[in-house]
Coordinates of C-alpha atoms in Angstrom, one line a residue:
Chain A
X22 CA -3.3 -13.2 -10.1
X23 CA -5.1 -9.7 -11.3
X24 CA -4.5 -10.5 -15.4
X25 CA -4.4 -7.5 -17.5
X26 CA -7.9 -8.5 -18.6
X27 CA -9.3 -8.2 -14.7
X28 CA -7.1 -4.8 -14.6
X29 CA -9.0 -3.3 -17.7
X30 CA -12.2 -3.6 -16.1
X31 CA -10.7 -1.7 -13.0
X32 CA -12.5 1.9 -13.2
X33 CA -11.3 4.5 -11.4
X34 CA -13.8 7.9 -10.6
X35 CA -12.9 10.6 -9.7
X36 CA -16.2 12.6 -7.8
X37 CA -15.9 16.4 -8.2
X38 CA -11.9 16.3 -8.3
X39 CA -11.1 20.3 -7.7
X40 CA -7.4 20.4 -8.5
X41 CA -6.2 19.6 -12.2
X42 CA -3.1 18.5 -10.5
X43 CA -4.3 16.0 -8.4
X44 CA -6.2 14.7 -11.6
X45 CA -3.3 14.7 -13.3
X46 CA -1.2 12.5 -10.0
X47 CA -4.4 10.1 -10.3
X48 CA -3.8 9.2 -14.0
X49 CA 0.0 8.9 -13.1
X50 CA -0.7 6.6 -10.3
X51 CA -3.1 4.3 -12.5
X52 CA -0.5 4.2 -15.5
X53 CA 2.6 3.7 -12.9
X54 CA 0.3 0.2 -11.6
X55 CA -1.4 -0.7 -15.5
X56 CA -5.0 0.5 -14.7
X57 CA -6.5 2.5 -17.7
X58 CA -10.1 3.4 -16.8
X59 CA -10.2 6.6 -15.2
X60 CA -14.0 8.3 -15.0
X61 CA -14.2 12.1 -14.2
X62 CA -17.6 13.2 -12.8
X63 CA -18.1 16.6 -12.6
X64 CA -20.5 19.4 -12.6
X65 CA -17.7 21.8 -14.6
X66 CA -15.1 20.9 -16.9
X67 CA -12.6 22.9 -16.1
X68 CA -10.6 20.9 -13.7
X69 CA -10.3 17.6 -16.6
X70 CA -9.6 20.0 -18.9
X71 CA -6.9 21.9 -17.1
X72 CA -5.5 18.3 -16.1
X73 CA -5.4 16.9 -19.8
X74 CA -3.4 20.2 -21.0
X75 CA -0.5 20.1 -18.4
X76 CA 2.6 18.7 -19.5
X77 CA 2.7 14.9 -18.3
X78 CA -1.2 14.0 -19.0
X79 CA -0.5 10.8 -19.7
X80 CA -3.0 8.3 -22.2
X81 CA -4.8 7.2 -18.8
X82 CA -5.9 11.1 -19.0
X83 CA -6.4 11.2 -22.8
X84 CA -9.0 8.4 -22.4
X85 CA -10.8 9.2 -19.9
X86 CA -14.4 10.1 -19.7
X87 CA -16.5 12.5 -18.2
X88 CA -20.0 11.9 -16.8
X89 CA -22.8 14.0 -15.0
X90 CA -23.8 11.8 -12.3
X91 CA -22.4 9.2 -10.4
X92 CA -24.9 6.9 -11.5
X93 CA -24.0 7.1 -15.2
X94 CA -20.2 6.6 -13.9
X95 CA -20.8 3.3 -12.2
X96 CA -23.9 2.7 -15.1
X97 CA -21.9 -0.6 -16.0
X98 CA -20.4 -1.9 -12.9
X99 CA -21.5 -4.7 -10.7
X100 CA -19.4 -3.7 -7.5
X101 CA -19.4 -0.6 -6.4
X102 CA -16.7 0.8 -3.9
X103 CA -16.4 4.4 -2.1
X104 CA -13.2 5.5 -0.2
X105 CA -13.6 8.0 2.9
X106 CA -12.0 9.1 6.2
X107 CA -12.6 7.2 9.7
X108 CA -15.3 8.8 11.7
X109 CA -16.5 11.1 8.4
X110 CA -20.0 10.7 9.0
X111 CA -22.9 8.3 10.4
X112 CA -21.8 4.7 8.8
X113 CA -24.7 3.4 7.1
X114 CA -22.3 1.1 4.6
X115 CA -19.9 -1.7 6.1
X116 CA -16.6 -0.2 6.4
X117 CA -13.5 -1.9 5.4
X118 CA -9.9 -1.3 5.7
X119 CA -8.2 -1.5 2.0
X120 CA -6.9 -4.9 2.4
X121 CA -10.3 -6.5 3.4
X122 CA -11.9 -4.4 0.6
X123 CA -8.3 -5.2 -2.0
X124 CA -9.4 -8.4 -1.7
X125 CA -13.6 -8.3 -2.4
X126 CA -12.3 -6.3 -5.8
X127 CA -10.2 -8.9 -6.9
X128 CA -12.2 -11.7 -6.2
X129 CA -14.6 -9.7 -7.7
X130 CA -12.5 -8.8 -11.2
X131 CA -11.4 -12.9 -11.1
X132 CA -14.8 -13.4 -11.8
X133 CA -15.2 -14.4 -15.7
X134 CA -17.7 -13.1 -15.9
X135 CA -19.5 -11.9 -19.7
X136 CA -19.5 -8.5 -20.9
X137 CA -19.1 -5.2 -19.7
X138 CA -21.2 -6.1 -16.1
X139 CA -18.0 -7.4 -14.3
X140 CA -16.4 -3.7 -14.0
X141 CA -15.5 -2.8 -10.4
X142 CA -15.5 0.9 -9.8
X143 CA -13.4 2.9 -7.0
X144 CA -15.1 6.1 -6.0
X145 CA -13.2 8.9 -4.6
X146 CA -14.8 12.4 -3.1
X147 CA -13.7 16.0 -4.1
X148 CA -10.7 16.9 -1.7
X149 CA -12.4 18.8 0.3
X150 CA -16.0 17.1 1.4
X151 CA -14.7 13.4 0.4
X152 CA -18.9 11.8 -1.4
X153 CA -22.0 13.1 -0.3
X154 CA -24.9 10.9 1.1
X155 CA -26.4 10.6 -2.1
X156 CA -23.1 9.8 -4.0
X157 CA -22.3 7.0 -1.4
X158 CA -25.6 5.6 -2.2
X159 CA -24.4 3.9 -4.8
X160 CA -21.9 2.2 -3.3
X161 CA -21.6 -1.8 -1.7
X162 CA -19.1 -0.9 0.9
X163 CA -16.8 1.8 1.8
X164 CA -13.0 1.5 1.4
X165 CA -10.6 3.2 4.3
X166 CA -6.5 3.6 4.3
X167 CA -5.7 2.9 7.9
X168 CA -4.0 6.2 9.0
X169 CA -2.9 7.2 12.4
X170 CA -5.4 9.0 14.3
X171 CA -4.7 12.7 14.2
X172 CA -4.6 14.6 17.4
X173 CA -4.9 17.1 15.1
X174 CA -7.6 16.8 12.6
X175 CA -5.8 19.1 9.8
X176 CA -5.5 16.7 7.3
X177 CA -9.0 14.2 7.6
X178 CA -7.8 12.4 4.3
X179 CA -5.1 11.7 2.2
X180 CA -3.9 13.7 -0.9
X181 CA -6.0 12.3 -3.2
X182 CA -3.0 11.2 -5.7
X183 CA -1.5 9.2 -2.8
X184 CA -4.8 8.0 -2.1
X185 CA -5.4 6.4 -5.6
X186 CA -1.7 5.1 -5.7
X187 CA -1.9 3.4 -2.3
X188 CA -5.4 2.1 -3.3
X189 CA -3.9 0.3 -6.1
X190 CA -0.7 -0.7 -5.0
X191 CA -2.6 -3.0 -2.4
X192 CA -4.7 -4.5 -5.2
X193 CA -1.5 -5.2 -7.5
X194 CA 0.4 -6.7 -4.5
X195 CA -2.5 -8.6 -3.6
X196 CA -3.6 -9.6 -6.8
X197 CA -0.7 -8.8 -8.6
X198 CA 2.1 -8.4 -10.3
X199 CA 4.5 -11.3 -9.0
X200 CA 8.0 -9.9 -8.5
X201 CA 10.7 -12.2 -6.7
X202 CA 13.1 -11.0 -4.2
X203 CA 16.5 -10.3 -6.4
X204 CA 20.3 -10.8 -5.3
X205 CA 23.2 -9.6 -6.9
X206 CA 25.7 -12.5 -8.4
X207 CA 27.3 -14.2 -5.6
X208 CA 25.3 -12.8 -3.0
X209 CA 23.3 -16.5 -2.0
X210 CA 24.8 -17.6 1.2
X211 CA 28.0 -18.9 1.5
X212 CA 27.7 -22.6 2.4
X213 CA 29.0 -24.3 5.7
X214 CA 32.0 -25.1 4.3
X215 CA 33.4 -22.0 3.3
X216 CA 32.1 -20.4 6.8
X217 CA 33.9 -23.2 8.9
X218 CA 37.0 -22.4 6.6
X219 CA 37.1 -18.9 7.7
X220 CA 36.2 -20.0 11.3
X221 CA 39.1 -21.9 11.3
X222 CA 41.1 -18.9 9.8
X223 CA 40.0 -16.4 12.2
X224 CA 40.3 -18.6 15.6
X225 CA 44.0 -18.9 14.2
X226 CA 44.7 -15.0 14.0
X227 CA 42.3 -14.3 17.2
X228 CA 45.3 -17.2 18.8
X229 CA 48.3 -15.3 17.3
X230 CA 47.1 -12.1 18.3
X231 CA 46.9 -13.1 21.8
X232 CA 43.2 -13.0 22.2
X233 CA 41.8 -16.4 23.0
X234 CA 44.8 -15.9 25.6
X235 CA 43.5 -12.5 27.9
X236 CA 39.5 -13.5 26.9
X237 CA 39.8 -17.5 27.0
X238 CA 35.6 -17.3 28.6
X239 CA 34.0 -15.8 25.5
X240 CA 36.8 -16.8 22.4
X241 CA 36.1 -20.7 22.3
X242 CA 35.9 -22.3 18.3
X243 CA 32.1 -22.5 19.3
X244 CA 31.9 -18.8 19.9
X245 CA 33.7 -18.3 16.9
X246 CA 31.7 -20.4 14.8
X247 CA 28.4 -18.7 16.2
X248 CA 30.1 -15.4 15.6
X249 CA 30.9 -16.1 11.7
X250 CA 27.7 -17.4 11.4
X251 CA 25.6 -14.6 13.0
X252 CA 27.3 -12.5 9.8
X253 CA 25.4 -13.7 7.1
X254 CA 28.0 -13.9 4.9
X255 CA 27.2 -14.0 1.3
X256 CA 29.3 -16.3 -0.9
X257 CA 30.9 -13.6 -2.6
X258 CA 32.1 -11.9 0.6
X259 CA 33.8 -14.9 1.3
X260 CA 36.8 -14.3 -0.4
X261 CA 37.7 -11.0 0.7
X262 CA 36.9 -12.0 4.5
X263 CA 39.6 -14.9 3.5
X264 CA 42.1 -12.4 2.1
X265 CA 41.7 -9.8 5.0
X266 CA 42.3 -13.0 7.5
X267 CA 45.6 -14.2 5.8
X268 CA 46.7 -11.1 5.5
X269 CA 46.3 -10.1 9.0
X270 CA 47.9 -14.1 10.1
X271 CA 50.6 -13.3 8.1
X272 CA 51.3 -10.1 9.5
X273 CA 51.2 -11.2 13.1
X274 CA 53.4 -13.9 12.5
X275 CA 56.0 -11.9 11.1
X276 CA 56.1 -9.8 14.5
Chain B
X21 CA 2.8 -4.2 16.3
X22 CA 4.6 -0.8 14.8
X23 CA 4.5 0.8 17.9
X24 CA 4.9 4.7 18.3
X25 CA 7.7 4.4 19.6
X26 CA 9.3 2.2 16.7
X27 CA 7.6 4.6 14.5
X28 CA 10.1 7.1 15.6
X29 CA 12.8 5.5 15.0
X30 CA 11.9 5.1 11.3
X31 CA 13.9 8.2 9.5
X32 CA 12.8 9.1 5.7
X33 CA 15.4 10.5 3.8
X34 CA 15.1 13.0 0.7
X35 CA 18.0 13.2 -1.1
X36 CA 18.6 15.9 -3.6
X37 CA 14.2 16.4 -3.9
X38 CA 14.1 19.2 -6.3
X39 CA 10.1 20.3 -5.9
X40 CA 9.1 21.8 -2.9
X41 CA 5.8 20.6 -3.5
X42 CA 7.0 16.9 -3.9
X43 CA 9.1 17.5 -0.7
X44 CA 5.4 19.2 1.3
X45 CA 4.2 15.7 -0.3
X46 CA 5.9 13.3 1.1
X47 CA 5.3 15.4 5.0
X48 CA 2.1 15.2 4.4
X49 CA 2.1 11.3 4.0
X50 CA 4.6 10.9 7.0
X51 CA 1.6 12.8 9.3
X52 CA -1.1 10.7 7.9
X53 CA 0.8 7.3 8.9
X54 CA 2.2 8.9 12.0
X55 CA 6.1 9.0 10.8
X56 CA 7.6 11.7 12.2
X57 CA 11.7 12.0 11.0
X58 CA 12.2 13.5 7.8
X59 CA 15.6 14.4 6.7
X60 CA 16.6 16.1 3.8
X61 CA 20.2 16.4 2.0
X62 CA 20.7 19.2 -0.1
X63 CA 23.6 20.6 -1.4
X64 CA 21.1 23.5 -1.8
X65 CA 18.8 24.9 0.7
X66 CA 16.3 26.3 -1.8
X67 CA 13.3 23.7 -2.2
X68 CA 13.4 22.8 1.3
X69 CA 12.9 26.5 2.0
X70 CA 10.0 27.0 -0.3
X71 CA 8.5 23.8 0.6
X72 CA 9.1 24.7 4.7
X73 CA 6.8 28.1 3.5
X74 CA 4.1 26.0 1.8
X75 CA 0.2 27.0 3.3
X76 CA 0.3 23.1 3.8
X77 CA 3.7 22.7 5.9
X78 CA 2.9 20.0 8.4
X79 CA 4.8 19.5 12.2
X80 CA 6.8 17.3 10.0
X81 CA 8.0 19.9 7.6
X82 CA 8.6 22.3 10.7
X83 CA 10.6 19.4 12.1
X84 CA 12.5 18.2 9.3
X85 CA 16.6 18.3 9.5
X86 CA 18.7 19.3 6.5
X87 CA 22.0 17.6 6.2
X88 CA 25.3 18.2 3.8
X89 CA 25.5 14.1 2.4
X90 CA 24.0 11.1 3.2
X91 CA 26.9 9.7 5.6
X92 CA 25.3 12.3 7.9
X93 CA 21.6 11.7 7.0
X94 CA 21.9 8.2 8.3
X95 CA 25.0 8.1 11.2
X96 CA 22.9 6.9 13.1
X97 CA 21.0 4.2 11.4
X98 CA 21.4 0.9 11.6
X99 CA 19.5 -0.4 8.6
X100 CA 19.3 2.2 5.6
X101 CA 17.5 0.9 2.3
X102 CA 17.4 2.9 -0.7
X103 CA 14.4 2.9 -3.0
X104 CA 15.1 2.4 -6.7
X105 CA 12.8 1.7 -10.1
X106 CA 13.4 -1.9 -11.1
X107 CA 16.2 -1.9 -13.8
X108 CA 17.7 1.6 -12.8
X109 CA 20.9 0.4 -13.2
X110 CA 23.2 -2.6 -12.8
X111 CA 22.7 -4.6 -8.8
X112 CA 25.1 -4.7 -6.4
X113 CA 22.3 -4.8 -3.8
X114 CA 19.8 -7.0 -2.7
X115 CA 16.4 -5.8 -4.4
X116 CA 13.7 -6.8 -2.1
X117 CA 10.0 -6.0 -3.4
X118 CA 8.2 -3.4 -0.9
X119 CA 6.4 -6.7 0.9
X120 CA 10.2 -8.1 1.6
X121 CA 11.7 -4.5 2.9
X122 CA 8.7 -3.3 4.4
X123 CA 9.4 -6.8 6.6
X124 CA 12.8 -6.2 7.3
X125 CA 12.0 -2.9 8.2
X126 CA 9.8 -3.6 11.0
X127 CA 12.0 -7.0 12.1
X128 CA 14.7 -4.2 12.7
X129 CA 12.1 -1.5 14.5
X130 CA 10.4 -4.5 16.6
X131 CA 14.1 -5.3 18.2
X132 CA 14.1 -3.2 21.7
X133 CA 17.2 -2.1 21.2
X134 CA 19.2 0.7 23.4
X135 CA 19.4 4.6 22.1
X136 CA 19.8 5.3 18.9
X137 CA 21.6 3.1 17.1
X138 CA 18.5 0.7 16.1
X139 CA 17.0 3.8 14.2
X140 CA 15.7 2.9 10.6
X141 CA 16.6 5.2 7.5
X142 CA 15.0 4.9 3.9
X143 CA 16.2 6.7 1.4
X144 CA 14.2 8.5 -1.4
X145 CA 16.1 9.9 -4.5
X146 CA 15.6 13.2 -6.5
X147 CA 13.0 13.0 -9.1
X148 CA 15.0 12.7 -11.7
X149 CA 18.1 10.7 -11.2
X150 CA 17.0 8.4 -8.5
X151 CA 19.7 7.4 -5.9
X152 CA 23.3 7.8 -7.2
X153 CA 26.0 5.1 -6.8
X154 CA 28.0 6.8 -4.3
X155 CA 24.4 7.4 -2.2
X156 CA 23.3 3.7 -2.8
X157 CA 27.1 2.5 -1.3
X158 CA 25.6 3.6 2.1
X159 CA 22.2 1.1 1.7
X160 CA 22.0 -2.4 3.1
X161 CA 19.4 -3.5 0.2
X162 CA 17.3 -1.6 -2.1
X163 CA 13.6 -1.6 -2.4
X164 CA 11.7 -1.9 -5.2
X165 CA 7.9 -0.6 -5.3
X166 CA 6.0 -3.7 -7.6
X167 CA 4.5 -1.8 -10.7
X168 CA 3.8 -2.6 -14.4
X169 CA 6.6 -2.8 -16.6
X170 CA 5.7 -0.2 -19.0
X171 CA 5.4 0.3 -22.9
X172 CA 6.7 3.3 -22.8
X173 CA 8.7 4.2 -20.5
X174 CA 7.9 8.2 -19.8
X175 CA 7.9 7.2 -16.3
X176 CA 10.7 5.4 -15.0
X177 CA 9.5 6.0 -12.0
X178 CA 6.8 7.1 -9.4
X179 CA 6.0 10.5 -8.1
X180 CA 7.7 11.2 -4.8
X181 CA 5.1 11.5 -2.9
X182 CA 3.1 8.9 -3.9
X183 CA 6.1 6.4 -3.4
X184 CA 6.8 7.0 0.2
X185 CA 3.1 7.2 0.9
X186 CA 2.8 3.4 -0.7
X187 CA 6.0 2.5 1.4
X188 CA 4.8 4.1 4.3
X189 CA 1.2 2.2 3.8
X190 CA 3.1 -0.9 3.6
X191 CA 4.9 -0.7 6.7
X192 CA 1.8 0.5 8.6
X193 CA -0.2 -2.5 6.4
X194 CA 2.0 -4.9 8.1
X195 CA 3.0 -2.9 11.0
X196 CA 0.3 -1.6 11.7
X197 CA -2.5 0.3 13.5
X198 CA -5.3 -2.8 13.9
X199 CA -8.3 -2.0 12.2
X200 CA -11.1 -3.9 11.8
X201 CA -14.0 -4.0 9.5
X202 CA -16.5 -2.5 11.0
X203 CA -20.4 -3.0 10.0
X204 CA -23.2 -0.2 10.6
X205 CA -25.5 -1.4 13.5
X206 CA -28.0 -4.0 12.2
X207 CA -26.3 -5.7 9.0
X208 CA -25.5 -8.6 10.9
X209 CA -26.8 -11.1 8.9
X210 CA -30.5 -12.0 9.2
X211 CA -31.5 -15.4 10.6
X212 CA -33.0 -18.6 9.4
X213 CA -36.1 -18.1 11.1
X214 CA -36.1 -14.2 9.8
X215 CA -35.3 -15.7 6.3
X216 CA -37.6 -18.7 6.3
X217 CA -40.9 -15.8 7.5
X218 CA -39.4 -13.9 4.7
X219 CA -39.6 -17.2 2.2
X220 CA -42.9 -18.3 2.9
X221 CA -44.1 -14.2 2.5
X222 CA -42.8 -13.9 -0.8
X223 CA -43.9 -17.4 -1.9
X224 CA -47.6 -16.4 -0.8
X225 CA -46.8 -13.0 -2.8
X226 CA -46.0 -14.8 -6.1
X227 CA -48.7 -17.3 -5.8
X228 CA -51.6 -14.4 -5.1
X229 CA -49.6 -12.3 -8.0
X230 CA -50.3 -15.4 -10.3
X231 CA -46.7 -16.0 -11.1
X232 CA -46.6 -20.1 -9.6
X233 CA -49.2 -20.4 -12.0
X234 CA -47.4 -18.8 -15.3
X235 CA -43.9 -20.0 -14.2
X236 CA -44.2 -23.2 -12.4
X237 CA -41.0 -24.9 -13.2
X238 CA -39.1 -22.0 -11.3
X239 CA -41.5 -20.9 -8.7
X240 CA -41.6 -23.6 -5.9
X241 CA -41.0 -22.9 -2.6
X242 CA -37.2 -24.1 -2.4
X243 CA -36.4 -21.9 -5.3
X244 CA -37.3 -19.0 -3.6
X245 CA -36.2 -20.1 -0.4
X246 CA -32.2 -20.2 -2.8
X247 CA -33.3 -17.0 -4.1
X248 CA -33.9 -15.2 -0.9
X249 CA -30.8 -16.3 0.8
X250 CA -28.8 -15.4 -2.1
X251 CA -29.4 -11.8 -1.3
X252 CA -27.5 -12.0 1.6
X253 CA -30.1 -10.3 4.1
X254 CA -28.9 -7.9 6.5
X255 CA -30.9 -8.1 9.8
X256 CA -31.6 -4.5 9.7
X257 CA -33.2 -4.8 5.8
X258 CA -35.9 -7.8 7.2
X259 CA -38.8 -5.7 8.4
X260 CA -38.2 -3.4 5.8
X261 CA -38.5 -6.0 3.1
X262 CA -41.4 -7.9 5.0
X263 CA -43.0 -4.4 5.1
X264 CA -43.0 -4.2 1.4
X265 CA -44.1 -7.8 1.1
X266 CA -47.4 -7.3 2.9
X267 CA -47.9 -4.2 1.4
X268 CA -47.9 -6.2 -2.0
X269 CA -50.1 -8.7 -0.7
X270 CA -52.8 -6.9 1.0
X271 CA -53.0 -4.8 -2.3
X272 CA -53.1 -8.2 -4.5
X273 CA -55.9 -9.1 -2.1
X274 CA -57.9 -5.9 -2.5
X275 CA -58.5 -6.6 -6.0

């Protein structure tokens, strides 16, 4: 379970992000999953700046914080994690698919352990030349979405928005927020007896209507049975199949 | 296994998208997974158009379909899910979380079934409203994307493109294209005999550099034999640590 706690110390940064925009999609994509840190680190203002001023800069934006370096980013943080295309350049860092590295963060952020040397950060590149050398050089490992190889080679990485929302959709689901599967009332299965009641039911009107009689091979109770079965029928639906069924008995038997 | 072919019968559905960037978005997402299908219903033609003459228009843009309702958007589907934010409105549907669709999803894809009635549709609402009723009465179950319930609730919902990228992850995340971690050459871990040279180097080290003598309690041999196998040696790093090792103690033995 990633506690709000493990979340906070979460840091997201953002390596010479070009398009305001995509800042802005970032901090939407960290609020949206309940991450808060977001770290810009650029050269020039301008892109954060442009990002807080548009119209949905959200708090994630507000509170974020801008650094020179990359090594004043990641300053506090004990696991260090940089995201980049298959086949981008010479490996000289493991490289794991996002669920292998999901996992090393969360373990990582279950850790309790003291003060502010716990924080995991998630580098991501500028959209167009993903981290230099030197900014990978700070990193454990290197985090990759698996994509379909491109016969064309158009598109080498994701949007960077997407990229940061799929990111932390796999730790949340991994780590996560628990969420169980929902029904609507009366949609849990209806149980055998109802199904044989309406198996009865509908071997009756399949006999009135002369089926059983020209397809006697495949209309046997069994077949039926299997047939009712196979639908899945959720306990509310039972009723209406029932009402449909008598209707159509009685209808055939008034021929 | 998502194969290609299964891939393409998986249909994405954009109904009533009212940004043409959000619309170039979710294309964009579709080529990096390898989706293909993207349909579009619009009563009006006009993002579609300005998305189709984005700089960014992908084959998937160039392919997509435009269609009058949903009834035609999905005719030929045999499982259509609609996405939804978690409290939207009042079930009649199965919510599943993403995990639970995504499953479903490929269970349906997986069967080999003939032509084109095994094709799989989901279905992604405008920006604002979501899906209405009358478009949800066409979806077998609803999916629900697992995200923090929010203080404030400014956004109901996630961007556009960003949700079917997630969705799209997941399915290829479970699906999917095999990818294993992959390690640069050499950080197999080092051996016990590599270690243990490694040990006894270091230990020799500390004893010339006087540290047994100062810090006996925590300087025997077994300590640093836990210490050096904590780091978690690559095979690679050895010579380059044993390197810096001698280096030390030839210079501690010059003085």
């Amino acid at each position: 379970m990633l506690s709000k706690e493990a979340r906070d110390r979460f840091v997201v940064v953002l390596v010479r992000a070009r398009n305001p925009s995509n800042i802005g999609a970032v901090a939407r994509a960290m609020h949206d999953f309940g991450f808060r840190h977001l770290r810009v680190v650029n050269e020039f203002e301008v892109p954060f700046e442009a990002a807080k001023s548009a119209v949905d800069a959200s708090a994630v934006l507000e509170a974020a914080q801008v650094f020179g370096g990359v090594a004043e980013a990641v300053a506090d943080c004990s696991l260090v994690i940089g995201t980049t295309a298959v086949g981008e350049r010479v490996l000289v860092h493991p490289l794991l698919p996002l669920p292998d590295s999901a996992a090393a963060m969360i373990q990582h952020l279950a850790h309790d352990m003291e003060g502010e040397s716990s924080r995991v950060a998630l580098l991501f590149g500028s959209e167009k030349t993903g981290l230099s050398n030197e900014e990978l050089s700070y990193c454990h490992s290197l985090l990759t979405i698996p994509m379909e190889e491109q016969a064309d080679l158009r598109h080498p990485s994701m949007n960077l928005g997407q990229a940061v929302a799929v990111c932390l959709y796999e730790l949340i689901r991994q780590g996560g927020i628990a969420m169980p599967v929902t029904l609507p009332r009366g949609s849990s299965p209806a149980g055998a007896a109802e199904v044989e009641r309406m198996v009865v039911l509908l071997d009756d009107v399949l006999e009135r209507a002369g089926y059983k009689r020209h397809h006697p091979a495949n209309s046997g109770q069994d077949m039926v049975r299997r047939l009712v079965l196979r639908m899945g029928l959720a306990e509310a639906d039972v009723p209406v199949w029932m009402g449909m069924l008598r209707q159509l008995l009685w209808s055939l038997t008034q021929r």
